[in-house]
Short mmCIF file of C-alpha atoms (C1' of nucleotides) in Angstrom, two decimals:
data_model
loop_
_atom_site.label_atom_id
_atom_site.label_comp_id
_atom_site.label_asym_id
_atom_site.label_seq_id
_atom_site.Cartn_x
_atom_site.Cartn_y
_atom_site.Cartn_z
CA MET A 11 -5.95 -14.25 -13.60
CA ARG A 12 -6.85 -12.65 -10.11
CA LEU A 13 -4.39 -9.85 -9.23
CA ALA A 14 -4.64 -8.18 -5.79
CA THR A 15 -2.70 -5.48 -4.07
CA TRP A 16 -2.45 -5.11 -0.18
CA ASN A 17 -0.51 -2.81 2.18
CA VAL A 18 0.03 -5.49 4.90
CA ASN A 19 1.70 -3.29 7.54
CA SER A 20 4.31 -5.75 8.54
CA ILE A 21 4.39 -9.23 6.71
CA ARG A 22 6.08 -10.77 9.91
CA THR A 23 3.05 -9.85 12.08
CA ARG A 24 0.39 -10.61 9.12
CA VAL A 25 1.93 -13.77 7.38
CA ASP A 26 -0.93 -16.12 8.50
CA ARG A 27 -3.54 -13.85 7.54
CA VAL A 28 -2.00 -12.97 4.23
CA VAL A 29 -1.49 -16.73 3.24
CA ALA A 30 -4.97 -17.57 4.46
CA PHE A 31 -6.34 -14.69 2.44
CA LEU A 32 -4.52 -16.03 -0.80
CA GLU A 33 -5.93 -19.33 -0.27
CA ARG A 34 -9.52 -18.22 0.41
CA SER A 35 -9.65 -15.62 -2.36
CA GLY A 36 -7.98 -17.64 -5.13
CA THR A 37 -5.52 -14.79 -5.75
CA ASP A 38 -2.90 -15.60 -8.31
CA VAL A 39 -0.69 -12.65 -7.95
CA LEU A 40 -0.50 -10.57 -4.80
CA ALA A 41 1.64 -7.31 -4.66
CA MET A 42 2.28 -6.32 -1.10
CA GLN A 43 3.53 -3.00 0.54
CA GLU A 44 4.83 -2.05 3.92
CA THR A 45 6.28 -5.38 4.45
CA LYS A 46 8.55 -3.66 7.22
CA CYS A 47 11.54 -6.05 7.10
CA ARG A 48 14.78 -7.03 5.28
CA ASP A 49 14.93 -9.60 2.70
CA GLU A 50 16.35 -12.38 5.09
CA GLN A 51 13.45 -11.55 7.71
CA PHE A 52 10.82 -12.06 4.96
CA PRO A 53 8.65 -15.40 5.70
CA ALA A 54 8.98 -16.84 2.33
CA LEU A 55 8.50 -20.49 3.35
CA ALA A 56 4.78 -19.77 4.33
CA PHE A 57 4.16 -18.52 0.84
CA GLU A 58 6.07 -21.52 -0.85
CA ALA A 59 4.17 -23.94 1.24
CA ALA A 60 1.00 -22.64 -0.21
CA GLY A 61 2.24 -22.85 -3.77
CA TYR A 62 3.35 -19.12 -4.42
CA GLU A 63 6.95 -18.10 -5.41
CA VAL A 64 7.68 -14.76 -3.65
CA VAL A 65 10.09 -11.83 -4.38
CA HIS A 66 10.78 -9.27 -1.81
CA HIS A 67 12.64 -5.95 -1.67
CA GLY A 68 13.29 -4.62 2.04
CA LEU A 69 16.22 -2.61 3.34
CA ASN A 70 15.15 -2.00 6.86
CA GLN A 71 12.09 -1.72 9.08
CA TRP A 72 10.53 0.89 6.94
CA ASN A 73 8.71 0.43 3.64
CA GLY A 74 9.35 -2.78 1.73
CA VAL A 75 7.55 -4.19 -1.33
CA ALA A 76 6.80 -7.88 -2.59
CA VAL A 77 5.06 -9.89 -4.93
CA ALA A 78 3.83 -13.49 -4.47
CA SER A 79 2.69 -15.34 -7.45
CA ARG A 80 1.37 -19.06 -8.27
CA VAL A 81 1.69 -18.15 -12.03
CA GLY A 82 5.31 -17.64 -12.21
CA ILE A 83 7.66 -14.59 -11.66
CA SER A 84 10.56 -13.32 -14.01
CA ASP A 85 12.31 -10.29 -14.66
CA VAL A 86 12.57 -8.89 -11.22
CA GLU A 87 13.45 -5.28 -11.21
CA VAL A 88 14.21 -3.13 -7.96
CA GLY A 89 13.06 0.40 -8.31
CA PHE A 90 12.09 2.00 -11.61
CA PRO A 91 14.40 4.09 -14.00
CA GLY A 92 14.86 7.59 -12.46
CA MET A 93 13.18 6.96 -8.99
CA PRO A 94 14.09 9.63 -6.69
CA THR A 95 16.41 9.01 -3.67
CA TRP A 96 16.00 10.15 -0.15
CA GLY A 97 17.92 11.00 2.99
CA ASP A 98 21.56 11.91 3.76
CA PRO A 99 23.50 10.19 2.26
CA ALA A 100 20.89 9.99 -0.55
CA ALA A 101 19.78 6.38 -1.11
CA ALA A 102 16.88 4.73 -2.91
CA GLU A 103 13.97 3.42 -0.67
CA ALA A 104 12.27 0.10 -0.91
CA ARG A 105 9.12 1.27 -2.55
CA ALA A 106 8.97 -0.21 -5.92
CA LEU A 107 9.25 -3.70 -7.28
CA GLY A 108 8.59 -4.91 -10.72
CA VAL A 109 8.01 -8.53 -11.90
CA THR A 110 6.39 -10.30 -14.72
CA CYS A 111 3.78 -12.90 -14.00
CA ASP A 112 2.07 -14.84 -16.82
CA GLY A 113 2.62 -11.93 -19.23
CA VAL A 114 1.54 -9.17 -17.03
CA ARG A 115 4.18 -6.61 -15.80
CA VAL A 116 3.25 -5.82 -12.08
CA TRP A 117 4.71 -3.09 -10.28
CA SER A 118 4.20 -3.20 -6.42
CA LEU A 119 4.32 0.52 -5.35
CA TYR A 120 4.38 2.17 -1.99
CA VAL A 121 4.22 6.10 -2.74
CA PRO A 122 5.85 8.11 -0.04
CA ASN A 123 3.52 9.44 2.49
CA GLY A 124 4.28 13.15 2.23
CA ARG A 125 3.59 13.85 5.93
CA ALA A 126 2.40 17.48 5.44
CA VAL A 127 1.90 19.85 2.43
CA GLY A 128 5.15 21.68 1.94
CA ASP A 129 7.26 19.24 4.04
CA PRO A 130 10.43 17.83 2.30
CA HIS A 131 8.65 14.43 2.31
CA TYR A 132 5.74 15.90 0.36
CA VAL A 133 8.23 17.44 -2.22
CA TYR A 134 9.84 13.97 -2.42
CA LYS A 135 6.48 12.46 -2.96
CA LEU A 136 5.56 14.74 -5.81
CA GLU A 137 9.00 14.00 -7.47
CA TRP A 138 8.60 10.44 -6.90
CA MET A 139 5.19 10.45 -8.61
CA ALA A 140 6.58 12.50 -11.59
CA ALA A 141 9.44 10.17 -11.98
CA LEU A 142 7.05 7.09 -12.07
CA ARG A 143 4.86 8.81 -14.63
CA ASP A 144 7.95 9.56 -16.82
CA ALA A 145 9.07 5.97 -16.43
CA ALA A 146 5.76 4.40 -16.98
CA GLY A 147 4.96 6.54 -19.89
CA ALA A 148 8.45 5.45 -21.45
CA TRP A 149 7.52 1.71 -21.14
CA LEU A 150 4.01 2.30 -23.06
CA THR A 151 6.09 4.29 -25.76
CA ASP A 152 8.50 1.35 -26.25
CA ASP A 153 5.61 -1.18 -26.24
CA PRO A 154 2.11 0.15 -26.57
CA ASP A 155 0.54 -3.38 -26.32
CA ALA A 156 2.19 -4.16 -23.06
CA GLN A 157 0.07 -5.48 -20.20
CA ILE A 158 1.30 -3.28 -17.15
CA ALA A 159 -0.33 -2.97 -13.75
CA LEU A 160 0.85 -0.19 -11.45
CA VAL A 161 -0.55 -1.24 -8.13
CA GLY A 162 -0.24 -0.33 -4.47
CA ASP A 163 -0.70 2.20 -1.83
CA TRP A 164 -0.70 5.55 -3.65
CA ASN A 165 -1.21 7.68 -0.49
CA ILE A 166 -3.48 9.89 -2.55
CA ALA A 167 -7.22 10.22 -2.49
CA PRO A 168 -7.90 11.28 -5.96
CA ARG A 169 -11.57 12.64 -5.29
CA ASP A 170 -13.33 14.35 -2.48
CA GLU A 171 -15.60 11.26 -1.98
CA ASP A 172 -12.32 9.08 -1.36
CA VAL A 173 -12.30 10.37 2.41
CA TRP A 174 -15.06 10.22 4.92
CA ASP A 175 -15.40 13.80 5.60
CA ILE A 176 -13.45 16.22 3.19
CA SER A 177 -13.97 19.05 5.46
CA LEU A 178 -11.70 17.54 7.95
CA PHE A 179 -8.87 17.48 5.26
CA THR A 180 -8.57 20.98 4.36
CA GLY A 181 -4.87 21.78 3.86
CA ALA A 182 -3.95 18.10 4.57
CA THR A 183 -1.78 15.86 2.45
CA HIS A 184 -3.40 12.99 0.30
CA VAL A 185 -6.03 15.36 -0.82
CA SER A 186 -4.15 18.47 -2.22
CA GLU A 187 -4.36 19.34 -5.86
CA PRO A 188 -0.62 18.62 -6.67
CA GLU A 189 -1.00 15.12 -5.36
CA ARG A 190 -4.21 14.48 -7.30
CA ALA A 191 -2.71 16.21 -10.30
CA ALA A 192 0.24 13.83 -10.01
CA PHE A 193 -2.12 10.77 -9.87
CA ARG A 194 -3.98 11.84 -12.96
CA ALA A 195 -0.68 12.36 -14.83
CA LEU A 196 -0.55 8.70 -15.26
CA GLU A 197 -3.79 8.89 -17.33
CA ASP A 198 -1.92 11.44 -19.50
CA VAL A 199 0.54 8.86 -20.41
CA GLY A 200 -2.01 6.17 -21.07
CA PHE A 201 -2.95 4.46 -17.89
CA THR A 202 -6.52 3.97 -16.61
CA GLU A 203 -7.50 3.42 -12.89
CA VAL A 204 -9.51 0.11 -13.25
CA THR A 205 -10.99 -0.46 -9.82
CA ARG A 206 -13.22 2.54 -9.34
CA GLN A 207 -15.80 1.46 -11.92
CA HIS A 208 -16.52 -1.72 -9.96
CA VAL A 209 -15.82 -0.61 -6.26
CA GLU A 210 -17.18 2.28 -4.01
CA GLN A 211 -15.74 1.49 -0.69
CA TYR A 212 -12.53 2.76 1.21
CA THR A 213 -9.46 0.70 1.27
CA TYR A 214 -7.88 2.11 4.65
CA TRP A 215 -9.34 2.96 8.01
CA ASP A 216 -6.95 4.31 10.70
CA TYR A 217 -6.61 2.15 13.90
CA GLN A 218 -7.60 4.95 15.92
CA GLN A 219 -10.95 6.52 17.05
CA LEU A 220 -13.10 3.59 15.78
CA ARG A 221 -12.48 4.60 12.20
CA PHE A 222 -13.45 1.29 10.96
CA PRO A 223 -16.68 0.56 12.79
CA ARG A 224 -17.78 4.11 11.95
CA ASN A 225 -16.65 3.47 8.32
CA GLU A 226 -14.43 6.62 8.52
CA GLY A 227 -11.94 5.63 5.83
CA MET A 228 -9.96 6.56 2.93
CA ARG A 229 -9.70 5.23 -0.61
CA ILE A 230 -5.79 5.41 -1.44
CA ASP A 231 -4.91 1.89 -2.84
CA PHE A 232 -5.59 1.74 -6.59
CA VAL A 233 -4.69 -0.21 -9.63
CA GLN A 234 -3.54 1.81 -12.84
CA ALA A 235 -3.63 -0.39 -15.96
CA SER A 236 -2.11 0.02 -19.40
CA PRO A 237 -4.54 0.05 -22.34
CA GLU A 238 -3.97 -3.62 -23.21
CA LEU A 239 -4.29 -4.73 -19.64
CA ALA A 240 -7.40 -2.42 -18.85
CA ALA A 241 -9.20 -4.20 -21.81
CA HIS A 242 -8.94 -7.48 -19.91
CA VAL A 243 -10.33 -6.21 -16.71
CA VAL A 244 -13.63 -7.94 -15.91
CA GLY A 245 -14.23 -7.09 -12.37
CA ALA A 246 -12.68 -5.61 -9.07
CA GLN A 247 -13.52 -5.75 -5.43
CA ILE A 248 -12.09 -5.24 -2.09
CA ASP A 249 -11.93 -7.66 0.63
CA ARG A 250 -13.57 -5.73 3.42
CA ASP A 251 -13.55 -8.77 5.91
CA GLU A 252 -9.85 -8.34 6.01
CA ARG A 253 -10.18 -5.17 8.32
CA LYS A 254 -11.93 -7.17 10.87
CA GLY A 255 -10.86 -9.56 13.50
CA LYS A 256 -7.75 -10.01 15.40
CA ALA A 257 -4.56 -8.05 14.27
CA PRO A 258 -5.87 -6.77 10.84
CA SER A 259 -3.77 -4.39 8.75
CA ASP A 260 -5.27 -0.96 8.48
CA HIS A 261 -5.62 -1.44 4.70
CA VAL A 262 -7.69 -4.22 2.93
CA PRO A 263 -6.81 -6.17 -0.26
CA VAL A 264 -7.84 -4.46 -3.69
CA ILE A 265 -8.77 -7.23 -6.17
CA VAL A 266 -8.89 -7.23 -9.92
CA ASP A 267 -9.93 -9.93 -12.21
CA LEU A 268 -8.48 -10.28 -15.61
CA GLY A 269 -10.29 -12.28 -18.42
"C1'" DA B 14 -20.25 -6.88 17.14
"C1'" DT B 15 -16.46 -4.36 12.54
"C1'" DG B 16 -14.94 -1.57 18.98
"C1'" DA B 17 -11.92 2.99 21.67
"C1'" DC B 18 -3.64 2.60 17.73
"C1'" DC B 19 -0.05 -0.18 15.78
"C1'" DA B 20 4.54 -1.49 13.94
"C1'" DT B 21 9.44 -1.14 14.10
"C1'" DG B 22 14.00 -1.39 17.09
"C1'" DT B 23 15.06 -2.05 21.71
"C1'" DC B 24 13.69 -2.73 26.68
"C1'" DG B 25 11.70 3.11 27.84
"C1'" DC B 26 10.89 5.55 24.17
"C1'" DA B 27 11.58 7.29 19.52
"C1'" DT B 28 10.01 7.17 14.86
"C1'" DG B 29 6.61 6.56 11.18
"C1'" DG B 30 2.18 5.95 9.58
"C1'" DA B 31 -2.25 9.26 7.19
#
DNA sequence: ATGACCATGTCGCATGGA
């Protein structure tokens, strides 16, 4: 099975590109983030015409997560147990969607940005990551053999080499030690990031300042796999071509092949 | 060329992204 994750930065702007990617790449299951629309606005017909079922969770023009699959979708779950809320009045945001596709539990995740170290959004980000660790750890405790993929835009660069110039990120969000510790904490409960051993490239380049032509990017999109799933990973890649041409997302697809 | 922000709602400009 070929599994991919992609922050599409608006599915309505990008739907033709996304469906073309699915058909060209032979992706069976695609987790999407930042769809930026409500459920009734999601262009489901384009996916269905290409042979994919699609499940979407979006509440407004912010966030939004989805999964498209041509190998079935079942057991849809909106948000994970204990997921923190945001705002006044406090409400869950559209940042997590769990589905089962051909025996693999896939979570499409859009981790809060954080904005700046110390900002309330940053505190929320760390709480969100801690709650995810607790929930995911409990899933593995309940079923150590479960095939679980936590995929998406983590908004964390776990290593210095995951940004083009670490000296420009002093004191910035995405590279702070608490964020990196929160990412590593998933390893403490049994998960393994499975793309790094196969991929060295960035997954995101800002639209501004020629970041892409200069390859000044960040690596913030990852796949955390349970032990049973990690054992089935036979390869991983990014599709750098998806950052080129007309109207690209600022992120590229991250692809994992399961044998 | 891989090229000098882009998306939303709303219609002049605020908000969010990283």
